[in-house]
Coordinates of N, CA and C in Angstrom, one line a residue:
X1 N -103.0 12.7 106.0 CA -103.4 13.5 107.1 C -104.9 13.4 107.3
X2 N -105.4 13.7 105.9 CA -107.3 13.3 106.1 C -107.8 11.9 106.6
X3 N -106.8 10.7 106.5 CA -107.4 9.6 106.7 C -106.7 9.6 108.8
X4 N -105.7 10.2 109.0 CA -105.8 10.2 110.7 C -106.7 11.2 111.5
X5 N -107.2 12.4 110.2 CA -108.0 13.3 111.0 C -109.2 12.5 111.1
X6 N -109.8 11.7 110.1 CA -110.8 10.8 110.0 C -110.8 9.9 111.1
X7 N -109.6 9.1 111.3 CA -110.0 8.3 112.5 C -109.9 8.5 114.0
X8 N -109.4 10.5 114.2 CA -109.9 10.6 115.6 C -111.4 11.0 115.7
X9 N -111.7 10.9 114.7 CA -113.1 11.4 114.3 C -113.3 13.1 114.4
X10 N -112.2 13.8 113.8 CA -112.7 14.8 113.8 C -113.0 15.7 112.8
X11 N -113.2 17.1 112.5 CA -114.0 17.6 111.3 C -112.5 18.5 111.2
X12 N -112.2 19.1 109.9 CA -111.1 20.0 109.7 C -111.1 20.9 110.4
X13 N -112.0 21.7 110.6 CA -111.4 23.1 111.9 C -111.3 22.7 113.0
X14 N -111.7 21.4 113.6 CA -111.3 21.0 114.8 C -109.7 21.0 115.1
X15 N -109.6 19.7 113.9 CA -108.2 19.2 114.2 C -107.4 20.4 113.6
X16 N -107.8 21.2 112.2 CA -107.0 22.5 112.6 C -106.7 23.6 114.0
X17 N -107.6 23.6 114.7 CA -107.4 24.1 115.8 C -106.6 23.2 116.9
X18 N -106.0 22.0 116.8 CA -105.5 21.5 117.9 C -104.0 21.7 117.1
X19 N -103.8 22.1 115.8 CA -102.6 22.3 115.2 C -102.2 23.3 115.4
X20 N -103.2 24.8 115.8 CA -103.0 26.5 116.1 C -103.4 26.6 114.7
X21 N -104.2 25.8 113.7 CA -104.2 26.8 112.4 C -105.6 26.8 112.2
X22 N -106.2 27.7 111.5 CA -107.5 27.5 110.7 C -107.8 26.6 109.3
X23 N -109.1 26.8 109.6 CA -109.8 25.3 108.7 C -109.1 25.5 107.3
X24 N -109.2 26.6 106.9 CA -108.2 27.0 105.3 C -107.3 26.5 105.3
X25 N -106.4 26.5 106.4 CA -104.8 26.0 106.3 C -105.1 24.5 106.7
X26 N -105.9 24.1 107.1 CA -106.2 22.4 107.3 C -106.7 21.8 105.8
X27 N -107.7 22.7 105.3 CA -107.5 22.3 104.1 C -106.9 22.0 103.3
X28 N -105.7 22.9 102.9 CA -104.8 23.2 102.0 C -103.3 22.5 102.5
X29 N -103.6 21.8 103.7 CA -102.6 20.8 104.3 C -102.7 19.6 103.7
X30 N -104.2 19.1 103.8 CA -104.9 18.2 103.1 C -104.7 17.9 101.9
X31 N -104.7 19.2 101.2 CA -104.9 18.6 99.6 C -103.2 18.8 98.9
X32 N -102.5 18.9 100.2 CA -100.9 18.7 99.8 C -100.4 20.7 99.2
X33 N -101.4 21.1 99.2 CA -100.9 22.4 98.5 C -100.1 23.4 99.5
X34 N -99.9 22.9 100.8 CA -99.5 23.8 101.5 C -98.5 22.9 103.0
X35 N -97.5 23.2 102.9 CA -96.7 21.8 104.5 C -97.0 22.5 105.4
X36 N -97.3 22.0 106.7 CA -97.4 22.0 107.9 C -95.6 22.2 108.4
X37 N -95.5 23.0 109.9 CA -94.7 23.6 110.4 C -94.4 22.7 111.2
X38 N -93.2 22.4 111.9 CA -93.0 21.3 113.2 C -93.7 21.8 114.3
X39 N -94.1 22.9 114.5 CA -94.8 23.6 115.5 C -96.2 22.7 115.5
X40 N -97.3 22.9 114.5 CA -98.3 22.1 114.1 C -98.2 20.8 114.7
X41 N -97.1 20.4 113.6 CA -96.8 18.8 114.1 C -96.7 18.2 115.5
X42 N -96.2 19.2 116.1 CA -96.0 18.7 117.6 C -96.9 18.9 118.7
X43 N -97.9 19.8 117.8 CA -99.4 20.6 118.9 C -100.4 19.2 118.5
X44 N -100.3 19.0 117.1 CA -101.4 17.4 116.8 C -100.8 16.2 117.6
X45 N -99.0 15.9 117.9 CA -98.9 14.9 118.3 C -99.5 15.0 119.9
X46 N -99.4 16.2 120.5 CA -100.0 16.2 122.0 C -101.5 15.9 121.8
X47 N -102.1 15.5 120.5 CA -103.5 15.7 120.7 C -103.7 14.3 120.7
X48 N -102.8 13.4 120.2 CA -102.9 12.3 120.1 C -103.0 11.6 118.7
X49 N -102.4 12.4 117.4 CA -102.4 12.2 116.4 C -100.9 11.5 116.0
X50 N -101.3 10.5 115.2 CA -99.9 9.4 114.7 C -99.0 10.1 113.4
X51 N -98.1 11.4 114.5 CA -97.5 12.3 113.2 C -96.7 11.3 112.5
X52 N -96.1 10.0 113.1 CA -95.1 9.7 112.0 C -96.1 9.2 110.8
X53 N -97.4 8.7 111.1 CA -98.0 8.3 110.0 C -98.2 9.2 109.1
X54 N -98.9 10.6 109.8 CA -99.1 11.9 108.7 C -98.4 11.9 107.6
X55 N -96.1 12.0 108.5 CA -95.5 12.4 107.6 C -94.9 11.1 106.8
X56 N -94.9 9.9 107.3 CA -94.6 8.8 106.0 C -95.5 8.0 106.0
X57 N -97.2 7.8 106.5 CA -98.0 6.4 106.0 C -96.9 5.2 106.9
X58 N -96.7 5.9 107.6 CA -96.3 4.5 108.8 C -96.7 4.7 109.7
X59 N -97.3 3.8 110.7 CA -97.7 3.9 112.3 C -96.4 3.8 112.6
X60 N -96.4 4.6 113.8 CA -95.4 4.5 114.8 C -95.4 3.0 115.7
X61 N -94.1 3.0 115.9 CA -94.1 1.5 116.8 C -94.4 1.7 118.1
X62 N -94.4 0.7 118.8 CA -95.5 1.3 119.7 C -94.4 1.1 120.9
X63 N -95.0 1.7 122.4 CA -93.8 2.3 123.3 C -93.4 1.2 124.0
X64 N -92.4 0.4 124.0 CA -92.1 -0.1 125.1 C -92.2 0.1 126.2
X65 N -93.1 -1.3 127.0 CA -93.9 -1.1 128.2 C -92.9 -0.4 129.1
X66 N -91.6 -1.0 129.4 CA -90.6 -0.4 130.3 C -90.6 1.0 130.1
X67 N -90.7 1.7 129.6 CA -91.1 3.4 129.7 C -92.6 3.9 129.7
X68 N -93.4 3.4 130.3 CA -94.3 3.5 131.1 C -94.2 3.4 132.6
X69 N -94.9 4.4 133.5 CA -95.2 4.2 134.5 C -95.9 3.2 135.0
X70 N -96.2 3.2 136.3 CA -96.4 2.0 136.8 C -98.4 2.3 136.8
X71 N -98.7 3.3 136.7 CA -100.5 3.8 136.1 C -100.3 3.4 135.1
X72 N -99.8 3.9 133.8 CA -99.4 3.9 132.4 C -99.8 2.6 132.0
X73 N -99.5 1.7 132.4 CA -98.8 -0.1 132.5 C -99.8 -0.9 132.8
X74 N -100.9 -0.1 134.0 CA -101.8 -1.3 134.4 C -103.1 -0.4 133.2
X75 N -103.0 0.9 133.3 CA -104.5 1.0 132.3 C -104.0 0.4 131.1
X76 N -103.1 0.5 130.4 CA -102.7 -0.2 129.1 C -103.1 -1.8 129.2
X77 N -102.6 -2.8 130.2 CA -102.9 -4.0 130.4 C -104.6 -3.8 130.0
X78 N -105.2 -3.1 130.8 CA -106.7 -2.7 130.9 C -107.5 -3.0 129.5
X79 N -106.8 -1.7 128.9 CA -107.2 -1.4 127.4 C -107.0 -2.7 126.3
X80 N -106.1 -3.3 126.8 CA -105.4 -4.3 125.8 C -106.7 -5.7 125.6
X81 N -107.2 -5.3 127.0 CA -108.1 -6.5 127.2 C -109.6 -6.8 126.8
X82 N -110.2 -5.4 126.4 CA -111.1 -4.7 126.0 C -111.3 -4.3 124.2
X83 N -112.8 -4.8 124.3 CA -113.2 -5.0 122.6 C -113.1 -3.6 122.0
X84 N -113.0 -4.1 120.6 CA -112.8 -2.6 119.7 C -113.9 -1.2 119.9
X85 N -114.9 -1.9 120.1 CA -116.0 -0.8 120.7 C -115.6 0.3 121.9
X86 N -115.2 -0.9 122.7 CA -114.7 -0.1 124.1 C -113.7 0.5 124.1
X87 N -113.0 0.4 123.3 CA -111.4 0.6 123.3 C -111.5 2.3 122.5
X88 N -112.2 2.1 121.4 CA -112.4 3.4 120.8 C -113.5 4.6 121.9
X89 N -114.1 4.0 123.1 CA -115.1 4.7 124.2 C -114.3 5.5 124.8
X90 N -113.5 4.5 125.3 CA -112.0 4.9 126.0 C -111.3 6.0 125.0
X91 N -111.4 5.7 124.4 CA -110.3 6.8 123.5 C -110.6 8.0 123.1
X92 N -111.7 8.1 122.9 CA -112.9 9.4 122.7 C -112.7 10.1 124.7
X93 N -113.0 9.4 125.4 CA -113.0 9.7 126.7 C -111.8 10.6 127.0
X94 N -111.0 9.8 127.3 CA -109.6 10.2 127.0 C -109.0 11.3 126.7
X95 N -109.6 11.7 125.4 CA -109.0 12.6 124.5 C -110.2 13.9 125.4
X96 N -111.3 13.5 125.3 CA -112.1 14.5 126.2 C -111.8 15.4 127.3
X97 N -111.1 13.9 128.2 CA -111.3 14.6 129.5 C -109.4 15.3 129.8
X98 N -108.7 14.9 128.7 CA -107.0 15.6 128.0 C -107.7 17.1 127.8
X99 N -108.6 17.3 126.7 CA -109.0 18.2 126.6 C -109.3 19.4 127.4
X100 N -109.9 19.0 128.4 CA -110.8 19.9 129.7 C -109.5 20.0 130.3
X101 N -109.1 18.9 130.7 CA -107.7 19.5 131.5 C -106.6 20.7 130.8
X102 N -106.7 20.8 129.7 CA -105.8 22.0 129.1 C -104.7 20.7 128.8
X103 N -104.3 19.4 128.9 CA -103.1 19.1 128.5 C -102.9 18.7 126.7
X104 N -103.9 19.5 126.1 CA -103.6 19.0 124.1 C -102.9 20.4 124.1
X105 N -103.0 21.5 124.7 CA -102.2 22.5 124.4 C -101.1 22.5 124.3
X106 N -100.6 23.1 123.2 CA -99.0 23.1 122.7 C -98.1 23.8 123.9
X107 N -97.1 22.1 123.9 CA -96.3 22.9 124.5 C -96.6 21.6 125.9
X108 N -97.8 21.0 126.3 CA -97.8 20.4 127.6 C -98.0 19.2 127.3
X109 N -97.7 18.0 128.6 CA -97.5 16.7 127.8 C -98.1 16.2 129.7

């Protein structure tokens, strides 16, 4: 869990807060002493966190283009084309402007 909270780049009360829990319980998630609820689970995956990794150290496979929209499809081509710098720009951005819109809150997709 600490090595995906690490690479959205964020600090423990953050990503506890995109879970509904405080930085205590992000802690104590962390150091295994305490499981996370499916509820959690499914408030991080709207944030953009790779829960299958959390709960087994596996990335998820990735979506088949055909269940993508036809937006979905061309920014993806986009991103695919674009260096690791940029790609992580985009992704910080992204997750920003998710943010402001209210859609990381549990429950919206």
């Amino acid at each position: 869990m600490k090595e995906e909270r690490e690479r959205l780049g964020m600090s423990q009360g953050v990503f506890g807060e995109f879970g509904g829990v405080k930085t205590n319980a992000q802690v104590k998630y962390e150091k295994d002493e305490r499981s996370p609820d499916a509820l959690y689970l499914q408030a991080l995956h709207n944030a953009g966190v790779d829960v299958c990794y959390v709960i087994t150290g596996l990335r998820a496979s990735a979506i088949p283009e055909n269940a993508l929209g036809p937006e979905e499809a061309e920014i993806l081509l986009y991103v695919r084309g674009m260096s690791e710098y940029n790609k992580e720009s985009v992704r910080r951005m992204t997750f920003a402007m998710a943010a402001a819109d209210g859609a990381l809150d549990s429950g919206k997709s």
